Coordinates of C-alpha atoms and ligand atoms in Angstrom, one line a residue:
X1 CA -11.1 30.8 90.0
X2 CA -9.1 32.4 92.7
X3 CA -9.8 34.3 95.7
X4 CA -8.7 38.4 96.1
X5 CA -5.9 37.3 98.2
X6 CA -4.5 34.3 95.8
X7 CA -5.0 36.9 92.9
X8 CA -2.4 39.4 95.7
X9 CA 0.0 36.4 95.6
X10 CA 0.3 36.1 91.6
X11 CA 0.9 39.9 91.5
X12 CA 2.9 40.0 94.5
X13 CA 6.5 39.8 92.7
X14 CA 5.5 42.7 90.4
X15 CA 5.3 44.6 94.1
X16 CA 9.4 44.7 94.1
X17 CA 8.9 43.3 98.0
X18 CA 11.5 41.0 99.1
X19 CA 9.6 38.9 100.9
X20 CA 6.0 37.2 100.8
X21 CA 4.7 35.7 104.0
X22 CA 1.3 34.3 103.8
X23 CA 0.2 33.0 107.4
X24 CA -3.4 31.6 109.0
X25 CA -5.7 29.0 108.7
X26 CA -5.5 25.5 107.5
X27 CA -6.5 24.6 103.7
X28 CA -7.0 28.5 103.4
X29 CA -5.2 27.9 100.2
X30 CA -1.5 29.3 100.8
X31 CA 0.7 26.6 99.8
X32 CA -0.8 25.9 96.4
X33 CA -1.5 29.7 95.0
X34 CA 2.1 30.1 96.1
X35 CA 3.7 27.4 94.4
X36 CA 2.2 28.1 91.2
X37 CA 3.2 32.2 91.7
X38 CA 6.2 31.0 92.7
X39 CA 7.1 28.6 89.2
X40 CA 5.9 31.4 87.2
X41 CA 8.4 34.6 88.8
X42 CA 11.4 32.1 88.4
X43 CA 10.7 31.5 85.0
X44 CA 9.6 35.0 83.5
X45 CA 12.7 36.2 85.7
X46 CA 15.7 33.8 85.3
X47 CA 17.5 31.2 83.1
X48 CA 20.2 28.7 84.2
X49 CA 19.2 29.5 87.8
X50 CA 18.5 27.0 91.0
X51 CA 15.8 27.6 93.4
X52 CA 14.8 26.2 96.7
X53 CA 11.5 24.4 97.1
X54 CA 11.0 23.2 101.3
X55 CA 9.0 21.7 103.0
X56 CA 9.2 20.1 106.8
X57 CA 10.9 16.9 105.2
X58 CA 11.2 16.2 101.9
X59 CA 8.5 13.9 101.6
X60 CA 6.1 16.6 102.8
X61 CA 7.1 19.0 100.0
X62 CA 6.9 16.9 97.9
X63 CA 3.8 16.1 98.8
X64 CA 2.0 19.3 99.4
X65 CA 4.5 20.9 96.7
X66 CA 5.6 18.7 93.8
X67 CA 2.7 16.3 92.9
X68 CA 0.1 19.5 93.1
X69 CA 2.4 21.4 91.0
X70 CA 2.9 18.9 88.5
X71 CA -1.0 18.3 88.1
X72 CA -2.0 22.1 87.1
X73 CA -2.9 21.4 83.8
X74 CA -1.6 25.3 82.8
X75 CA 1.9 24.7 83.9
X76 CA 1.8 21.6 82.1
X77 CA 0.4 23.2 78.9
X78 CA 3.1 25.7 78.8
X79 CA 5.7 24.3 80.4
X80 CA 8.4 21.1 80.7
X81 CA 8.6 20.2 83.7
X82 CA 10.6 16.7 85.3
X83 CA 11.0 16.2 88.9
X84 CA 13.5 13.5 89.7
X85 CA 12.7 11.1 92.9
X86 CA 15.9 10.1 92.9
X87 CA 17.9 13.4 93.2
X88 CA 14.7 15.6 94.4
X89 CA 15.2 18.4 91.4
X90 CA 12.2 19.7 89.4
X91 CA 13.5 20.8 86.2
X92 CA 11.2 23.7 84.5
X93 CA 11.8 24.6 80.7
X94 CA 10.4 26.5 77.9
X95 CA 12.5 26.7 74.9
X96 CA 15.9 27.8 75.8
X97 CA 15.1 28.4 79.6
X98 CA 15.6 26.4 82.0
X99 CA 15.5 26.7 85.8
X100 CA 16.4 24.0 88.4
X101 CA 14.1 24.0 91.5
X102 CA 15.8 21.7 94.5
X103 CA 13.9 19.9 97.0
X104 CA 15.0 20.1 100.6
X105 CA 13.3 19.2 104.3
X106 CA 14.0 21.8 107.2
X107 CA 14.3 18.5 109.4
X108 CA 16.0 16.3 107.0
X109 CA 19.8 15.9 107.7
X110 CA 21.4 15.5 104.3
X111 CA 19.6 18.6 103.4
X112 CA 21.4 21.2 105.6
X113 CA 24.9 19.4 103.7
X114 CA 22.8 20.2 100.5
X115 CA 22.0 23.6 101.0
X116 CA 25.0 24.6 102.3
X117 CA 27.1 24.3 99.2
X118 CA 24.3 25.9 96.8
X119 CA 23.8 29.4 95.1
X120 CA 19.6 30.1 95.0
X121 CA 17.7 33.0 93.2
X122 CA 15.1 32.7 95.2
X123 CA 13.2 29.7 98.4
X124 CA 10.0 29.1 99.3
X125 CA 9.7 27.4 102.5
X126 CA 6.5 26.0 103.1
X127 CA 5.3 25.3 107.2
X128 CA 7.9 27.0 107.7
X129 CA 7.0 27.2 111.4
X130 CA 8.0 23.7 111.5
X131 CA 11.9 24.1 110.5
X132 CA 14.6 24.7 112.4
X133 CA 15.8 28.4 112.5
X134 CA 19.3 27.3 111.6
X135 CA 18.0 25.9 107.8
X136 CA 15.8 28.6 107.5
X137 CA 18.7 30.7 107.9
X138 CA 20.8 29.1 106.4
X139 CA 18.7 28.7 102.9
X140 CA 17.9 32.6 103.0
X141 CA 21.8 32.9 103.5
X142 CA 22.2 30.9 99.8
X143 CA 20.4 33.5 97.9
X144 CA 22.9 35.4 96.5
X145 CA 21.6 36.1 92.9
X146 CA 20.6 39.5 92.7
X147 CA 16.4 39.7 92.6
X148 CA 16.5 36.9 94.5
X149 CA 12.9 36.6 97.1
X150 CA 11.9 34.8 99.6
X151 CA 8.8 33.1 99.9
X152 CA 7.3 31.7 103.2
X153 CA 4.3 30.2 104.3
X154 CA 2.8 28.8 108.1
X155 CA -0.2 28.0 110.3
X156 CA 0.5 30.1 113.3
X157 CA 2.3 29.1 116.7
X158 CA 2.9 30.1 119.7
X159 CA 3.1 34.3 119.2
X160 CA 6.8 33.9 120.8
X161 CA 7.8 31.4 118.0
X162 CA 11.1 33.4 116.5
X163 CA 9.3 33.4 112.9
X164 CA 6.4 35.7 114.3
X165 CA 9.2 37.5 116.3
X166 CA 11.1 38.3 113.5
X167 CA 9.4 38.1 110.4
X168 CA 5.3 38.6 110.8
X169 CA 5.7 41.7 113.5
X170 CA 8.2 43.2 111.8
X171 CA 7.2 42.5 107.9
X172 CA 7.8 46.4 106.9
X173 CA 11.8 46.3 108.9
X174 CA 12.6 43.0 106.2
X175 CA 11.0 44.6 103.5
X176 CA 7.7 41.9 103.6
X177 CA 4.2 41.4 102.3
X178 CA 2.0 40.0 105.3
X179 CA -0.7 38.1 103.7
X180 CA -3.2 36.9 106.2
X181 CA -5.3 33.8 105.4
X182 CA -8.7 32.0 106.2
X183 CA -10.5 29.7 104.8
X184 CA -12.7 31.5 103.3
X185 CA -10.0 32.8 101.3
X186 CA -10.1 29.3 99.1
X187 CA -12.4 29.5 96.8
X188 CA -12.6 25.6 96.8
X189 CA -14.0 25.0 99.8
X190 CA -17.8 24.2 100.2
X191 CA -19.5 26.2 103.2
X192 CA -20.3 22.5 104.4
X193 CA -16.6 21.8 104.2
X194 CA -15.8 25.0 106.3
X195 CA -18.1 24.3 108.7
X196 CA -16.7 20.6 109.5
X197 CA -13.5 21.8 109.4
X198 CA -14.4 24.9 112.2
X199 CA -16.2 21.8 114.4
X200 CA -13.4 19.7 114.7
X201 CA -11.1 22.3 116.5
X202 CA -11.9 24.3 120.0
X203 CA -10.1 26.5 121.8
X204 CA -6.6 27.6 121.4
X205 CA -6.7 24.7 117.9
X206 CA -9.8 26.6 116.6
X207 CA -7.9 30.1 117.4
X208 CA -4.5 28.7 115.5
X209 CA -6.3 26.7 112.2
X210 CA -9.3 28.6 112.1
X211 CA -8.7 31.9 112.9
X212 CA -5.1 31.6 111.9
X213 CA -4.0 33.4 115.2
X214 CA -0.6 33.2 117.0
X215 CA -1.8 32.4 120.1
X216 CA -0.6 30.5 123.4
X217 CA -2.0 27.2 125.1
X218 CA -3.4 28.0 128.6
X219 CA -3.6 25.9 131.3
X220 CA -5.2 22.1 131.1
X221 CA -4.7 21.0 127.3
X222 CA -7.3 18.6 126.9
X223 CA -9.9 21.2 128.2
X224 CA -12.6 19.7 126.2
X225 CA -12.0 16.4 128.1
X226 CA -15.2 16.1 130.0
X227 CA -16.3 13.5 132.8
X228 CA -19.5 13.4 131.9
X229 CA -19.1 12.2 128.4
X230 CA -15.6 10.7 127.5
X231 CA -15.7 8.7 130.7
X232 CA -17.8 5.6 130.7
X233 CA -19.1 2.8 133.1
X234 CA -19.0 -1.0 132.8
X235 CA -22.7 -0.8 132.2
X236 CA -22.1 2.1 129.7
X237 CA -19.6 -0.5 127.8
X238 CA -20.5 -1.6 124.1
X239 CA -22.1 -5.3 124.5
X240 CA -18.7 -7.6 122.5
X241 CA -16.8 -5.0 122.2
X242 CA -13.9 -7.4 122.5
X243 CA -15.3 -9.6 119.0
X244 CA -16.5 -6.3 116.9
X245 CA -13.6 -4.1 117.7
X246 CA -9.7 -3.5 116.4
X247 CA -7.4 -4.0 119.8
X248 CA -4.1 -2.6 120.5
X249 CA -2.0 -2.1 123.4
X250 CA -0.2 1.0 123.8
X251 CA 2.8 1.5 126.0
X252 CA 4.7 4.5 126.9
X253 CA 7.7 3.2 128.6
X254 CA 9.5 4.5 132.3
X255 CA 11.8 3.2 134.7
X256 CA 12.3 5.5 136.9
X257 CA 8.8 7.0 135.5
X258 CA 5.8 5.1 135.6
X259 CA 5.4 2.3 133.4
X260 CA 1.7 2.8 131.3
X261 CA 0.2 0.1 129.0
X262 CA -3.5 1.3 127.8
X263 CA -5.9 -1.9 126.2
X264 CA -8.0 0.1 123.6
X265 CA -10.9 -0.9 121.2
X266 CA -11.6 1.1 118.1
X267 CA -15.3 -0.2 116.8
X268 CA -14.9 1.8 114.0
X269 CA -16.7 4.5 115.0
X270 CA -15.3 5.3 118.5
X271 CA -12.3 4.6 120.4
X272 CA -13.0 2.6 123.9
X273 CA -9.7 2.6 126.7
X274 CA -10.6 -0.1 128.3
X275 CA -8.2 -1.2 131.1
X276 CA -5.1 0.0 132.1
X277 CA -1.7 -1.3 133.8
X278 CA 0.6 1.1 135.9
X279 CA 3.9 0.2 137.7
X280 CA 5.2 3.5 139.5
X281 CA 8.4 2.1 140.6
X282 CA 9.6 5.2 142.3
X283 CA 5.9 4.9 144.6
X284 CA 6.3 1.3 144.8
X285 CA 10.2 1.7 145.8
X286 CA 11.0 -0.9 143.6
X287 CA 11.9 -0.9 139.9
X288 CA 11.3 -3.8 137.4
X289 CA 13.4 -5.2 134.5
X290 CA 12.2 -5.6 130.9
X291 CA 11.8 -8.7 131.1
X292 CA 9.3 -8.4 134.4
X293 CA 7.7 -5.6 132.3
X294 CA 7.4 -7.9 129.3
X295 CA 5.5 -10.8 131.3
X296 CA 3.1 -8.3 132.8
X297 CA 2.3 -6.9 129.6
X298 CA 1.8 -10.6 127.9
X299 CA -0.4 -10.9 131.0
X300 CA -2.3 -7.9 130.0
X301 CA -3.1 -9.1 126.7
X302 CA -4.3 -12.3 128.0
X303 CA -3.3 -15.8 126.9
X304 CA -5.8 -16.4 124.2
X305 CA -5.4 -16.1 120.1
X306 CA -8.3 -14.5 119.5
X307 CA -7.6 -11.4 121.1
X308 CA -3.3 -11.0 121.1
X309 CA -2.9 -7.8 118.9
X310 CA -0.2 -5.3 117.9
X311 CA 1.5 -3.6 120.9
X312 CA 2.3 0.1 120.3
X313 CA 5.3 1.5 122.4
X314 CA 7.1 4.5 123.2
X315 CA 9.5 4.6 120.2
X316 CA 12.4 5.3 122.1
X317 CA 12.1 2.4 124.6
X318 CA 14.8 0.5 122.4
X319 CA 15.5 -2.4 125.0
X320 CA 11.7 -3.1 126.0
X321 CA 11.2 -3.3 122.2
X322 CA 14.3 -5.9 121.6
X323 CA 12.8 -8.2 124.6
X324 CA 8.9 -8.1 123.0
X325 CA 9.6 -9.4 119.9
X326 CA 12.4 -12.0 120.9
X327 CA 9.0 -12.8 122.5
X328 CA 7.1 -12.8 119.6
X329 CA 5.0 -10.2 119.9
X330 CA 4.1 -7.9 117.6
X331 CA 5.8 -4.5 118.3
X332 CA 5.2 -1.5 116.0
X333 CA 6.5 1.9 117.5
X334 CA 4.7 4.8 118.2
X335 CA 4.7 8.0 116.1
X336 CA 6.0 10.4 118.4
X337 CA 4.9 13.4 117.1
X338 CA 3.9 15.5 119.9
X339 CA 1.9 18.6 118.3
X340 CA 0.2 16.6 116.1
X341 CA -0.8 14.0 118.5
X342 CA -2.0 16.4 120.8
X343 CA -4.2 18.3 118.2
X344 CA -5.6 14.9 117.0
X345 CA -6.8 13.7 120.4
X346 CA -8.0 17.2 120.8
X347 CA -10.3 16.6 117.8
X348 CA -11.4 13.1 119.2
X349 CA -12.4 14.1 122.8
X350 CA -14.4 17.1 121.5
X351 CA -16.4 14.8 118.9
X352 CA -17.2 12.9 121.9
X353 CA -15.5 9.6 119.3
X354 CA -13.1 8.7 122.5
X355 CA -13.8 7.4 125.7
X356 CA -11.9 5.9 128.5
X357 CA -13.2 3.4 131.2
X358 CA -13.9 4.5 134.7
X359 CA -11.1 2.1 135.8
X360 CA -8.4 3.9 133.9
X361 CA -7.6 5.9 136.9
X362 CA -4.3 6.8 136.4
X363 CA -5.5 8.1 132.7
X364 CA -8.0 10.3 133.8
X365 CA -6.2 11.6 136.6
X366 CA -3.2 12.4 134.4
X367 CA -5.3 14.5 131.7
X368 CA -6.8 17.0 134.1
X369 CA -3.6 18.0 135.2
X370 CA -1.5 17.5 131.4
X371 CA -1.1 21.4 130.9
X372 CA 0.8 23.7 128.7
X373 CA 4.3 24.6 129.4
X374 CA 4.0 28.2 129.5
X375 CA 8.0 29.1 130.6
X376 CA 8.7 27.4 127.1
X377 CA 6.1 29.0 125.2
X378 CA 7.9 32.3 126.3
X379 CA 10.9 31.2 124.8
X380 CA 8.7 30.2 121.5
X381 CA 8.4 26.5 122.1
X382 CA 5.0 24.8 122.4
X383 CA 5.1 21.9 124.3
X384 CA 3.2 20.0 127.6
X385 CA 4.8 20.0 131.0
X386 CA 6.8 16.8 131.0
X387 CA 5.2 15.2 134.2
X388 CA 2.7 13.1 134.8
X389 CA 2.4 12.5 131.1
X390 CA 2.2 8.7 131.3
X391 CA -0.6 8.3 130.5
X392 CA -1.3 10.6 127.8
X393 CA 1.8 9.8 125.9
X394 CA 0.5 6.3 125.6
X395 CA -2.7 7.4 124.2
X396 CA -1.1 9.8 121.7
X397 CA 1.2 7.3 120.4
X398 CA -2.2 5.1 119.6
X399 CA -3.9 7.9 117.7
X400 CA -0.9 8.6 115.7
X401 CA 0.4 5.0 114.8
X402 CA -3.2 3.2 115.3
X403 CA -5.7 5.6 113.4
X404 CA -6.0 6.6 109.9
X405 CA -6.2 10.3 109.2
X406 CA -10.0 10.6 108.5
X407 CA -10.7 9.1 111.6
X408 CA -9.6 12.7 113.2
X409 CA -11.2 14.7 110.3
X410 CA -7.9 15.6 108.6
X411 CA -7.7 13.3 105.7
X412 CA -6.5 16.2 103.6
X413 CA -5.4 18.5 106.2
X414 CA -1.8 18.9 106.9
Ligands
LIG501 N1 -8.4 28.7 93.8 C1 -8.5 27.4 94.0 N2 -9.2 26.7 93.1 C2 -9.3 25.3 93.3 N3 -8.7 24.6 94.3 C3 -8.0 25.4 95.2 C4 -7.9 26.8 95.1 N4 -7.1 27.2 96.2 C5 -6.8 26.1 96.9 N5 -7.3 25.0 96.3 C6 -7.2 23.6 96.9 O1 -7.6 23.7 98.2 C7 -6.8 22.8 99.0 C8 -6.1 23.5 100.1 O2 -5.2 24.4 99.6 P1 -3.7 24.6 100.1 O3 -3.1 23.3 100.3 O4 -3.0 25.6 99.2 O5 -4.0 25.3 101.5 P2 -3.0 25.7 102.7 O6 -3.5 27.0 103.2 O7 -1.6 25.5 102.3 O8 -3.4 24.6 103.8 P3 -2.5 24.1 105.1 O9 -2.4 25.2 106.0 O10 -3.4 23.0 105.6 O11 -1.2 23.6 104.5 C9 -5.8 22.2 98.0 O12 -6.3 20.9 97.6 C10 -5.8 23.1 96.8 O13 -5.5 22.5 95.6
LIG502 MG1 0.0 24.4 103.1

């Protein structure tokens, strides 16, 4: 069964439109409608002709593209259809046709050489707020064939992201279908489901993947952070946390900056910062080596087996990383994805699921002033003001490395 707006995107290419952008909320059921409407122009409409399928990377598209398509069981009923890991091409026949459907990441290197040597009859670029502007550009730039279309889909940014600028405002100038999307647009989705989607997002999250609205951070980012409820007292402390609890350090890494390691305990349920460690060499006048660093942190984690544990650090803190593990400790790094970090500790501090010690001063001063960079959202960039971050790097690096997915309510989300 499919919704009025999925049944818009199967009739869409019968429109003569150039271009089909579907935009809004998350799992509103863009990417897979699309796909499918995609698969079926090129082969009513072509032979012998290559198309683009893109993601953010290639793993994502093949993720969110590939392995769905393949499972549709009416595709597979009525067409042929091999996707090759090693060369990323998903070959679609029926009878004598035959179209080749490439597989390229906006952020992968090798697939800007790719692309750039390639004739397409038609892209679809899925997140396609995520990719660079210059692969974007360049892929629309490949499609040469006459009839050729362009397919895009997003969650919504910040409203001066060039994508909005340039495509969504002015749909009707590049000869577009805007298609806006909610979740109540998938047919698939349980009210129940809706509903614990729409309570794991507040304020300018719950505008972008709920609403599906292009709108700007404001101010503090972590406005749901509360005193009252994600700080907690000694007395307040889980009795053996230490014994019933998963422990990592996290580190973000500074030396003219402040050095940050946070000691957090995830019981399963909720996350617990427990202690923190903060050199501010510029404040203390004096900076320290790695090594110094290293035998403060190995002090931190305390001398005894039961409790030494993985050590999370800033990813691009190559030196600090070397003198750790000549150490023997265990050193992953840190995913340092900063939009999606942000969102997910968003998601935790709202549910109330992470708290942080009174102690961790330097923590909870650091998240009531961690705000939204407004000059660069005017230039269509989203991103935090990059002071007085320590802190909250070091706890973003530990939600994305540390946690698994459902933890933050997006097991199937993005
Ligand atoms: N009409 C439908 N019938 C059955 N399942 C559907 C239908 N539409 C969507 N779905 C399923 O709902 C889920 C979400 O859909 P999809 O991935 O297309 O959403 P999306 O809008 O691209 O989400 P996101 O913004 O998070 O990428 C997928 O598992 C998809 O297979
Ligand atoms: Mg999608």
């Amino acid at each position: 069964m499919l919704s009025k707006k999925q049944t818009d995107i199967l009739h869409w290419p019968y429109t003569g439109r150039t271009a089909l952008i579907c935009d809004g909320a998350v799992r509103s059921g863009k990417t897979s409608i699309m796909s499918l409407s995609f698969i079926l122009w090129a082969m009513g409409n072509f032979n012998n002709c290559n198309f683009g399928l893109s993601g953010k990377t290639v793993g994502s598209a093949e993720r969110n593209i590939i392995q769905p398509l393949l499972s549709i069981t009416y595709l597979r009923q009525n067409f042929n259809m091999v996707y090759s890991r090693s060369t990323h091409q998903l070959i679609v026949s029926r009878g004598k046709k035959q179209n080749r459907f490439y597989v390229f990441g906006g952020k992968d290197e090798s697939s800007y050489m790719l692309i750039q040597g390639i004739t397409l009859a038609g892209v679809l670029l899925d997140e396609v707020a995520l990719m660079p502007r210059s692969f974007v550009e360049q892929a629309l730039a490949r499609c040469s064939v006459s009839n050729a279309k362009f397919w895009f889909n997003c969650n919504p940014d910040v409203p001066e992201h060039w994508f909005n600028k340039e495509w969504i405002l002015h749909a009707a100038d590049k000869d577009a279908t805007h298609l806006h999307f909610t979740m109540e647009d998938n047919p698939s989705l349980s009210k129940e489901t809706i509903d614990r989607y729409k309570s794991l997002y507040t304020g300018v999250f719950y505008q972008r993947y709920i609403l599906g609205l292009w709108v700007a951070g404001d101010g503090v980012i972590y406005d749901m952070f509360s005193r009252d409820v994600n700080v907690y007292t000694d007395e307040q402390r889980p009795q053996g946390l230490p014994y019933l609890a998963v422990r990592h350090i996290s580190c973000d890494y500074g030396t003219a900056n402040p050095q940050v390691y946070l000691d957090i305990y995830d019981d399963g349920e909720r996350v617990w910062v427990d202690r923190e460690y903060r050199w501010d060499s510029r404040k203390e006048r004096r900076q320290k080596t790695d090594s110094e660093y290293a035998d403060e942190l190995q002090t931190f984690m305390g001398a005894d087996p039961q409790f030494l544990c993985p050590v999370i650090v800033d990813p691009s803190a190559a030196s600090f990383i070397l003198e750790l593990q000549r150490r023997g400790v265990y050193v992953t790094q840190g995913d340092n994805n900063v939009p999606d970090g942000i969102r997910r500790v968003a998601q935790l501090f709202s549910r109330r699921v992470l708290m942080i010690h009174d102690t961790c001063e330097g923590l909870i001063g650091e998240l009531g002033s961690y705000v939204w960079d407004d000059k660069a959202a005017k230039m269509g960039v989203e991103k935090p003001v990059k002071t007085m971050d320590h802190g909250p790097d070091a706890l973003r690096y530990y939600v994305n490395t540390a946690l698994p997915k459902w933890r933050y309510g997006e097991e199937n989300v993005i």
